[in-house]
Amino acid sequence: QVQLVESGGGSVQAGGSLRLSCAASRSIISINAMGWYRQAPGKQRELVAGITSNGYRNYAESVKGRFTISRGNAKNTVDLQMNSLKPEDTAVYYCHGRREIYRDYVDYWGQGTQVTVSS
């Protein structure tokens, strides 16, 4: 079964940068759309950024101009470049993937990686 694995989380000072990466355990089946979500303590999980197979990108208003999502060279991989990080970006970040099937789809989730931004 396909699983997503995140990496690149850690602690950074405000204004710093981090790059998150996500890869599927199997690449023989294509994942059509991928993205990143995050969840801070006491808050709902929110979409941070997403990218479709045709290159359409969507960002949360709070990260526009600071974060960039991109598909990796390897199949079923996605990166999130995070610049000008703020303390309010602190959260667990989750990788998400969607595989499209005729009149249906399957969603995949990673286990999450912690991002902590201190002032």
mmCIF file of N, CA and C in Angstrom:
data_model
loop_
_atom_site.group_PDB
_atom_site.id
_atom_site.type_symbol
_atom_site.label_atom_id
_atom_site.label_comp_id
_atom_site.label_asym_id
_atom_site.label_seq_id
_atom_site.Cartn_x
_atom_site.Cartn_y
_atom_site.Cartn_z
ATOM 1 N N GLN A 1 0.847 -1.182 0.000
ATOM 2 C CA GLN A 1 0.000 0.000 0.000
ATOM 3 C C GLN A 1 0.890 1.243 0.000
ATOM 4 N N VAL A 2 0.471 2.281 -0.702
ATOM 5 C CA VAL A 2 1.230 3.522 -0.790
ATOM 6 C C VAL A 2 1.171 4.260 0.544
ATOM 7 N N GLN A 3 2.337 4.746 0.986
ATOM 8 C CA GLN A 3 2.423 5.577 2.175
ATOM 9 C C GLN A 3 3.245 6.817 1.856
ATOM 10 N N LEU A 4 2.930 7.930 2.517
ATOM 11 C CA LEU A 4 3.664 9.171 2.350
ATOM 12 C C LEU A 4 4.546 9.410 3.568
ATOM 13 N N VAL A 5 5.769 9.873 3.327
ATOM 14 C CA VAL A 5 6.726 10.118 4.389
ATOM 15 C C VAL A 5 7.277 11.528 4.252
ATOM 16 N N GLU A 6 7.153 12.340 5.322
ATOM 17 C CA GLU A 6 7.646 13.712 5.320
ATOM 18 C C GLU A 6 9.030 13.781 5.951
ATOM 19 N N SER A 7 9.779 14.812 5.560
ATOM 20 C CA SER A 7 11.073 15.087 6.156
ATOM 21 C C SER A 7 11.367 16.581 6.032
ATOM 22 N N GLY A 8 12.323 17.058 6.815
ATOM 23 C CA GLY A 8 12.749 18.440 6.720
ATOM 24 C C GLY A 8 12.255 19.357 7.826
ATOM 25 N N GLY A 9 11.412 18.861 8.710
ATOM 26 C CA GLY A 9 10.934 19.685 9.801
ATOM 27 C C GLY A 9 12.025 19.952 10.815
ATOM 28 N N GLY A 10 11.767 20.906 11.698
ATOM 29 C CA GLY A 10 12.739 21.254 12.721
ATOM 30 C C GLY A 10 12.411 22.571 13.364
ATOM 31 N N SER A 11 13.399 23.124 14.072
ATOM 32 C CA SER A 11 13.252 24.404 14.764
ATOM 33 C C SER A 11 14.077 25.475 14.071
ATOM 34 N N VAL A 12 13.511 26.670 13.984
ATOM 35 C CA VAL A 12 14.186 27.765 13.310
ATOM 36 C C VAL A 12 13.767 29.093 13.943
ATOM 37 N N GLN A 13 14.634 30.091 13.866
ATOM 38 C CA GLN A 13 14.305 31.422 14.346
ATOM 39 C C GLN A 13 13.384 32.130 13.364
ATOM 40 N N ALA A 14 12.592 33.050 13.877
ATOM 41 C CA ALA A 14 11.728 33.849 13.016
ATOM 42 C C ALA A 14 12.546 34.512 11.916
ATOM 43 N N GLY A 15 12.003 34.482 10.702
ATOM 44 C CA GLY A 15 12.707 35.024 9.558
ATOM 45 C C GLY A 15 13.539 34.005 8.814
ATOM 46 N N GLY A 16 13.708 32.833 9.385
ATOM 47 C CA GLY A 16 14.495 31.789 8.761
ATOM 48 C C GLY A 16 13.704 30.987 7.749
ATOM 49 N N SER A 17 14.336 29.929 7.237
ATOM 50 C CA SER A 17 13.735 29.105 6.189
ATOM 51 C C SER A 17 13.863 27.624 6.499
ATOM 52 N N LEU A 18 12.927 26.869 5.979
ATOM 53 C CA LEU A 18 12.958 25.417 6.033
ATOM 54 C C LEU A 18 12.403 24.878 4.726
ATOM 55 N N ARG A 19 12.829 23.683 4.359
ATOM 56 C CA ARG A 19 12.306 23.030 3.169
ATOM 57 C C ARG A 19 11.797 21.645 3.557
ATOM 58 N N LEU A 20 10.519 21.429 3.377
ATOM 59 C CA LEU A 20 9.897 20.154 3.664
ATOM 60 C C LEU A 20 9.830 19.309 2.394
ATOM 61 N N SER A 21 10.001 18.010 2.555
ATOM 62 C CA SER A 21 9.917 17.094 1.430
ATOM 63 C C SER A 21 8.992 15.943 1.782
ATOM 64 N N CYS A 22 8.364 15.389 0.765
ATOM 65 C CA CYS A 22 7.448 14.273 0.947
ATOM 66 C C CYS A 22 7.625 13.313 -0.215
ATOM 67 N N ALA A 23 7.638 12.028 0.093
ATOM 68 C CA ALA A 23 7.792 11.012 -0.938
ATOM 69 C C ALA A 23 6.896 9.822 -0.644
ATOM 70 N N ALA A 24 6.350 9.250 -1.686
ATOM 71 C CA ALA A 24 5.534 8.053 -1.557
ATOM 72 C C ALA A 24 6.424 6.825 -1.489
ATOM 73 N N SER A 25 5.969 5.836 -0.751
ATOM 74 C CA SER A 25 6.754 4.616 -0.598
ATOM 75 C C SER A 25 6.826 3.798 -1.880
ATOM 76 N N ARG A 26 5.865 3.995 -2.772
ATOM 77 C CA ARG A 26 5.836 3.324 -4.063
ATOM 78 C C ARG A 26 5.555 4.352 -5.147
ATOM 79 N N SER A 27 6.291 4.252 -6.246
ATOM 80 C CA SER A 27 6.161 5.213 -7.338
ATOM 81 C C SER A 27 5.574 4.631 -8.612
ATOM 82 N N ILE A 28 5.262 3.356 -8.617
ATOM 83 C CA ILE A 28 4.742 2.730 -9.817
ATOM 84 C C ILE A 28 3.355 3.263 -10.177
ATOM 85 N N ILE A 29 2.614 3.716 -9.187
ATOM 86 C CA ILE A 29 1.305 4.323 -9.405
ATOM 87 C C ILE A 29 1.417 5.823 -9.158
ATOM 88 N N SER A 30 0.958 6.621 -10.097
ATOM 89 C CA SER A 30 1.072 8.064 -9.998
ATOM 90 C C SER A 30 0.033 8.649 -9.041
ATOM 91 N N ILE A 31 0.482 9.617 -8.249
ATOM 92 C CA ILE A 31 -0.413 10.399 -7.410
ATOM 93 C C ILE A 31 -0.662 11.710 -8.149
ATOM 94 N N ASN A 32 -1.907 11.981 -8.467
ATOM 95 C CA ASN A 32 -2.236 13.079 -9.366
ATOM 96 C C ASN A 32 -2.067 14.464 -8.738
ATOM 97 N N ALA A 33 -2.488 14.612 -7.499
ATOM 98 C CA ALA A 33 -2.397 15.899 -6.819
ATOM 99 C C ALA A 33 -1.764 15.708 -5.450
ATOM 100 N N MET A 34 -0.944 16.661 -5.048
ATOM 101 C CA MET A 34 -0.288 16.584 -3.757
ATOM 102 C C MET A 34 -0.333 17.945 -3.073
ATOM 103 N N GLY A 35 -0.178 17.934 -1.760
ATOM 104 C CA GLY A 35 -0.216 19.187 -1.043
ATOM 105 C C GLY A 35 0.267 19.049 0.385
ATOM 106 N N TRP A 36 0.232 20.175 1.075
ATOM 107 C CA TRP A 36 0.641 20.239 2.466
ATOM 108 C C TRP A 36 -0.455 20.864 3.311
ATOM 109 N N TYR A 37 -0.727 20.245 4.435
ATOM 110 C CA TYR A 37 -1.639 20.765 5.440
ATOM 111 C C TYR A 37 -0.855 20.976 6.727
ATOM 112 N N ARG A 38 -1.424 21.747 7.642
ATOM 113 C CA ARG A 38 -0.796 21.911 8.939
ATOM 114 C C ARG A 38 -1.858 22.035 10.018
ATOM 115 N N GLN A 39 -1.467 21.683 11.230
ATOM 116 C CA GLN A 39 -2.367 21.768 12.363
ATOM 117 C C GLN A 39 -1.587 22.219 13.595
ATOM 118 N N ALA A 40 -1.995 23.352 14.144
ATOM 119 C CA ALA A 40 -1.402 23.884 15.358
ATOM 120 C C ALA A 40 -2.256 23.465 16.553
ATOM 121 N N PRO A 41 -1.679 23.437 17.756
ATOM 122 C CA PRO A 41 -2.443 23.056 18.944
ATOM 123 C C PRO A 41 -3.692 23.912 19.113
ATOM 124 N N GLY A 42 -4.828 23.264 19.324
ATOM 125 C CA GLY A 42 -6.076 23.969 19.523
ATOM 126 C C GLY A 42 -6.717 24.519 18.270
ATOM 127 N N LYS A 43 -6.154 24.224 17.107
ATOM 128 C CA LYS A 43 -6.692 24.728 15.855
ATOM 129 C C LYS A 43 -7.028 23.586 14.905
ATOM 130 N N GLN A 44 -7.886 23.880 13.926
ATOM 131 C CA GLN A 44 -8.246 22.897 12.922
ATOM 132 C C GLN A 44 -7.133 22.744 11.895
ATOM 133 N N ARG A 45 -7.073 21.562 11.289
ATOM 134 C CA ARG A 45 -6.121 21.344 10.220
ATOM 135 C C ARG A 45 -6.512 22.205 9.019
ATOM 136 N N GLU A 46 -5.531 22.861 8.414
ATOM 137 C CA GLU A 46 -5.789 23.743 7.292
ATOM 138 C C GLU A 46 -4.872 23.428 6.122
ATOM 139 N N LEU A 47 -5.365 23.706 4.932
ATOM 140 C CA LEU A 47 -4.563 23.551 3.731
ATOM 141 C C LEU A 47 -3.553 24.687 3.652
ATOM 142 N N VAL A 48 -2.289 24.336 3.493
ATOM 143 C CA VAL A 48 -1.227 25.322 3.341
ATOM 144 C C VAL A 48 -0.965 25.594 1.870
ATOM 145 N N ALA A 49 -0.782 24.536 1.099
ATOM 146 C CA ALA A 49 -0.506 24.662 -0.328
ATOM 147 C C ALA A 49 -0.803 23.349 -1.020
ATOM 148 N N GLY A 50 -1.265 23.437 -2.262
ATOM 149 C CA GLY A 50 -1.543 22.256 -3.050
ATOM 150 C C GLY A 50 -1.113 22.450 -4.487
ATOM 151 N N ILE A 51 -0.858 21.347 -5.181
ATOM 152 C CA ILE A 51 -0.477 21.394 -6.582
ATOM 153 C C ILE A 51 -1.075 20.198 -7.301
ATOM 154 N N THR A 52 -1.683 20.440 -8.464
ATOM 155 C CA THR A 52 -2.299 19.382 -9.250
ATOM 156 C C THR A 52 -1.313 18.846 -10.274
ATOM 157 N N SER A 53 -1.722 17.798 -10.974
ATOM 158 C CA SER A 53 -0.860 17.177 -11.973
ATOM 159 C C SER A 53 -0.573 18.110 -13.146
ATOM 160 N N ASN A 54 -1.469 19.075 -13.407
ATOM 161 C CA ASN A 54 -1.244 20.015 -14.501
ATOM 162 C C ASN A 54 -0.577 21.310 -14.047
ATOM 163 N N GLY A 55 -0.131 21.351 -12.790
ATOM 164 C CA GLY A 55 0.642 22.476 -12.316
ATOM 165 C C GLY A 55 -0.117 23.571 -11.603
ATOM 166 N N TYR A 56 -1.414 23.436 -11.439
ATOM 167 C CA TYR A 56 -2.176 24.447 -10.712
ATOM 168 C C TYR A 56 -1.780 24.453 -9.243
ATOM 169 N N ARG A 57 -1.518 25.638 -8.702
ATOM 170 C CA ARG A 57 -1.106 25.803 -7.314
ATOM 171 C C ARG A 57 -2.107 26.638 -6.546
ATOM 172 N N ASN A 58 -2.264 26.290 -5.292
ATOM 173 C CA ASN A 58 -3.162 27.026 -4.416
ATOM 174 C C ASN A 58 -2.486 27.187 -3.062
ATOM 175 N N TYR A 59 -2.584 28.391 -2.485
ATOM 176 C CA TYR A 59 -1.945 28.688 -1.214
ATOM 177 C C TYR A 59 -2.929 29.306 -0.237
ATOM 178 N N ALA A 60 -2.716 29.027 1.037
ATOM 179 C CA ALA A 60 -3.444 29.743 2.060
ATOM 180 C C ALA A 60 -3.012 31.207 2.046
ATOM 181 N N GLU A 61 -3.937 32.107 2.339
ATOM 182 C CA GLU A 61 -3.629 33.528 2.312
ATOM 183 C C GLU A 61 -2.477 33.880 3.251
ATOM 184 N N SER A 62 -2.369 33.194 4.359
ATOM 185 C CA SER A 62 -1.362 33.510 5.350
ATOM 186 C C SER A 62 0.064 33.187 4.909
ATOM 187 N N VAL A 63 0.218 32.375 3.856
ATOM 188 C CA VAL A 63 1.559 31.979 3.424
ATOM 189 C C VAL A 63 1.910 32.465 2.024
ATOM 190 N N LYS A 64 0.987 33.115 1.335
ATOM 191 C CA LYS A 64 1.256 33.609 -0.010
ATOM 192 C C LYS A 64 2.442 34.563 -0.004
ATOM 193 N N GLY A 65 3.337 34.362 -0.956
ATOM 194 C CA GLY A 65 4.529 35.183 -1.051
ATOM 195 C C GLY A 65 5.682 34.699 -0.209
ATOM 196 N N ARG A 66 5.435 33.758 0.687
ATOM 197 C CA ARG A 66 6.486 33.238 1.559
ATOM 198 C C ARG A 66 6.789 31.767 1.300
ATOM 199 N N PHE A 67 5.764 30.979 0.973
ATOM 200 C CA PHE A 67 5.926 29.544 0.746
ATOM 201 C C PHE A 67 5.788 29.231 -0.737
ATOM 202 N N THR A 68 6.493 28.195 -1.189
ATOM 203 C CA THR A 68 6.407 27.741 -2.563
ATOM 204 C C THR A 68 6.321 26.224 -2.590
ATOM 205 N N ILE A 69 5.295 25.705 -3.259
ATOM 206 C CA ILE A 69 5.135 24.270 -3.393
ATOM 207 C C ILE A 69 5.588 23.847 -4.790
ATOM 208 N N SER A 70 6.215 22.679 -4.889
ATOM 209 C CA SER A 70 6.692 22.195 -6.173
ATOM 210 C C SER A 70 6.727 20.676 -6.178
ATOM 211 N N ARG A 71 6.553 20.107 -7.374
ATOM 212 C CA ARG A 71 6.691 18.663 -7.545
ATOM 213 C C ARG A 71 8.157 18.338 -7.720
ATOM 214 N N GLY A 72 8.606 17.255 -7.105
ATOM 215 C CA GLY A 72 9.986 16.840 -7.223
ATOM 216 C C GLY A 72 10.250 16.118 -8.525
ATOM 217 N N ASN A 73 11.528 15.868 -8.802
ATOM 218 C CA ASN A 73 11.891 15.158 -10.027
ATOM 219 C C ASN A 73 11.434 13.704 -10.001
ATOM 220 N N ALA A 74 11.512 13.090 -8.853
ATOM 221 C CA ALA A 74 11.040 11.719 -8.706
ATOM 222 C C ALA A 74 9.518 11.685 -8.681
ATOM 223 N N LYS A 75 8.950 10.596 -9.143
ATOM 224 C CA LYS A 75 7.501 10.456 -9.142
ATOM 225 C C LYS A 75 6.954 10.463 -7.721
ATOM 226 N N ASN A 76 5.788 11.066 -7.570
ATOM 227 C CA ASN A 76 5.070 11.074 -6.296
ATOM 228 C C ASN A 76 5.880 11.710 -5.172
ATOM 229 N N THR A 77 6.501 12.834 -5.481
ATOM 230 C CA THR A 77 7.218 13.610 -4.483
ATOM 231 C C THR A 77 6.761 15.062 -4.559
ATOM 232 N N VAL A 78 6.844 15.767 -3.441
ATOM 233 C CA VAL A 78 6.452 17.165 -3.387
ATOM 234 C C VAL A 78 7.266 17.857 -2.303
ATOM 235 N N ASP A 79 7.639 19.112 -2.566
ATOM 236 C CA ASP A 79 8.424 19.901 -1.626
ATOM 237 C C ASP A 79 7.672 21.170 -1.249
ATOM 238 N N LEU A 80 8.001 21.701 -0.094
ATOM 239 C CA LEU A 80 7.451 22.981 0.349
ATOM 240 C C LEU A 80 8.593 23.831 0.874
ATOM 241 N N GLN A 81 8.949 24.864 0.115
ATOM 242 C CA GLN A 81 9.969 25.807 0.536
ATOM 243 C C GLN A 81 9.302 26.892 1.368
ATOM 244 N N MET A 82 9.743 27.051 2.606
ATOM 245 C CA MET A 82 9.142 28.000 3.529
ATOM 246 C C MET A 82 10.175 29.062 3.888
ATOM 247 N N ASN A 83 9.903 30.288 3.491
ATOM 248 C CA ASN A 83 10.782 31.413 3.769
ATOM 249 C C ASN A 83 10.088 32.412 4.684
ATOM 250 N N SER A 84 10.883 33.282 5.289
ATOM 251 C CA SER A 84 10.359 34.324 6.180
ATOM 252 C C SER A 84 9.396 33.746 7.204
ATOM 253 N N LEU A 85 9.811 32.687 7.837
ATOM 254 C CA LEU A 85 8.941 31.988 8.783
ATOM 255 C C LEU A 85 8.599 32.862 9.984
ATOM 256 N N LYS A 86 7.370 32.698 10.457
ATOM 257 C CA LYS A 86 6.851 33.436 11.590
ATOM 258 C C LYS A 86 6.466 32.466 12.701
ATOM 259 N N PRO A 87 6.429 32.940 13.947
ATOM 260 C CA PRO A 87 6.021 32.055 15.046
ATOM 261 C C PRO A 87 4.658 31.411 14.815
ATOM 262 N N GLU A 88 3.744 32.104 14.149
ATOM 263 C CA GLU A 88 2.428 31.555 13.892
ATOM 264 C C GLU A 88 2.433 30.432 12.859
ATOM 265 N N ASP A 89 3.570 30.183 12.218
ATOM 266 C CA ASP A 89 3.703 29.046 11.313
ATOM 267 C C ASP A 89 3.972 27.744 12.070
ATOM 268 N N THR A 90 4.215 27.839 13.356
ATOM 269 C CA THR A 90 4.485 26.660 14.170
ATOM 270 C C THR A 90 3.299 25.702 14.127
ATOM 271 N N ALA A 91 3.552 24.462 13.737
ATOM 272 C CA ALA A 91 2.499 23.464 13.599
ATOM 273 C C ALA A 91 3.111 22.137 13.182
ATOM 274 N N VAL A 92 2.281 21.109 13.180
ATOM 275 C CA VAL A 92 2.659 19.851 12.565
ATOM 276 C C VAL A 92 2.211 19.912 11.116
ATOM 277 N N TYR A 93 3.121 19.658 10.195
ATOM 278 C CA TYR A 93 2.829 19.734 8.773
ATOM 279 C C TYR A 93 2.647 18.329 8.212
ATOM 280 N N TYR A 94 1.554 18.140 7.460
ATOM 281 C CA TYR A 94 1.201 16.843 6.912
ATOM 282 C C TYR A 94 1.217 16.866 5.390
ATOM 283 N N CYS A 95 1.824 15.872 4.811
ATOM 284 C CA CYS A 95 1.795 15.699 3.368
ATOM 285 C C CYS A 95 0.511 14.970 2.972
ATOM 286 N N HIS A 96 -0.060 15.377 1.842
ATOM 287 C CA HIS A 96 -1.285 14.768 1.339
ATOM 288 C C HIS A 96 -1.146 14.453 -0.145
ATOM 289 N N GLY A 97 -1.706 13.332 -0.550
ATOM 290 C CA GLY A 97 -1.720 12.974 -1.955
ATOM 291 C C GLY A 97 -3.062 12.397 -2.345
ATOM 292 N N ARG A 98 -3.461 12.615 -3.592
ATOM 293 C CA ARG A 98 -4.719 12.081 -4.099
ATOM 294 C C ARG A 98 -4.468 11.361 -5.415
ATOM 295 N N ARG A 99 -4.879 10.106 -5.477
ATOM 296 C CA ARG A 99 -4.790 9.325 -6.703
ATOM 297 C C ARG A 99 -6.174 9.216 -7.305
ATOM 298 N N GLU A 100 -6.325 9.673 -8.524
ATOM 299 C CA GLU A 100 -7.609 9.687 -9.194
ATOM 300 C C GLU A 100 -7.899 8.344 -9.858
ATOM 301 N N ILE A 101 -9.107 7.885 -9.657
ATOM 302 C CA ILE A 101 -9.624 6.676 -10.272
ATOM 303 C C ILE A 101 -10.920 7.056 -10.959
ATOM 304 N N TYR A 102 -11.293 6.323 -11.988
ATOM 305 C CA TYR A 102 -12.512 6.629 -12.724
ATOM 306 C C TYR A 102 -13.694 6.802 -11.768
ATOM 307 N N ARG A 103 -14.257 7.985 -11.755
ATOM 308 C CA ARG A 103 -15.384 8.365 -10.915
ATOM 309 C C ARG A 103 -15.109 8.187 -9.417
ATOM 310 N N ASP A 104 -13.834 8.194 -9.047
ATOM 311 C CA ASP A 104 -13.482 8.019 -7.642
ATOM 312 C C ASP A 104 -12.033 8.463 -7.414
ATOM 313 N N TYR A 105 -11.599 8.427 -6.184
ATOM 314 C CA TYR A 105 -10.240 8.795 -5.843
ATOM 315 C C TYR A 105 -9.853 8.182 -4.505
ATOM 316 N N VAL A 106 -8.551 8.156 -4.249
ATOM 317 C CA VAL A 106 -8.013 7.641 -2.996
ATOM 318 C C VAL A 106 -7.069 8.681 -2.408
ATOM 319 N N ASP A 107 -7.217 8.976 -1.128
ATOM 320 C CA ASP A 107 -6.375 9.952 -0.437
ATOM 321 C C ASP A 107 -5.330 9.255 0.417
ATOM 322 N N TYR A 108 -4.137 9.852 0.459
ATOM 323 C CA TYR A 108 -3.037 9.348 1.271
ATOM 324 C C TYR A 108 -2.517 10.467 2.163
ATOM 325 N N TRP A 109 -2.110 10.118 3.371
ATOM 326 C CA TRP A 109 -1.599 11.091 4.329
ATOM 327 C C TRP A 109 -0.292 10.622 4.942
ATOM 328 N N GLY A 110 0.595 11.579 5.198
ATOM 329 C CA GLY A 110 1.793 11.289 5.955
ATOM 330 C C GLY A 110 1.518 11.389 7.442
ATOM 331 N N GLN A 111 2.496 11.009 8.254
ATOM 332 C CA GLN A 111 2.329 11.029 9.700
ATOM 333 C C GLN A 111 2.606 12.399 10.316
ATOM 334 N N GLY A 112 3.183 13.310 9.554
ATOM 335 C CA GLY A 112 3.417 14.659 10.017
ATOM 336 C C GLY A 112 4.848 14.914 10.445
ATOM 337 N N THR A 113 5.270 16.164 10.310
ATOM 338 C CA THR A 113 6.588 16.589 10.762
ATOM 339 C C THR A 113 6.447 17.934 11.474
ATOM 340 N N GLN A 114 7.100 18.074 12.613
ATOM 341 C CA GLN A 114 6.964 19.269 13.443
ATOM 342 C C GLN A 114 7.816 20.410 12.907
ATOM 343 N N VAL A 115 7.204 21.586 12.813
ATOM 344 C CA VAL A 115 7.906 22.822 12.481
ATOM 345 C C VAL A 115 7.690 23.794 13.625
ATOM 346 N N THR A 116 8.782 24.275 14.213
ATOM 347 C CA THR A 116 8.706 25.210 15.329
ATOM 348 C C THR A 116 9.496 26.465 14.989
ATOM 349 N N VAL A 117 8.830 27.610 15.069
ATOM 350 C CA VAL A 117 9.450 28.896 14.772
ATOM 351 C C VAL A 117 9.439 29.732 16.043
ATOM 352 N N SER A 118 10.607 30.127 16.498
ATOM 353 C CA SER A 118 10.732 30.908 17.719
ATOM 354 C C SER A 118 11.073 32.356 17.397
ATOM 355 N N SER A 119 10.676 33.251 18.298
ATOM 356 C CA SER A 119 10.958 34.669 18.124
ATOM 357 C C SER A 119 12.206 35.093 18.866
#
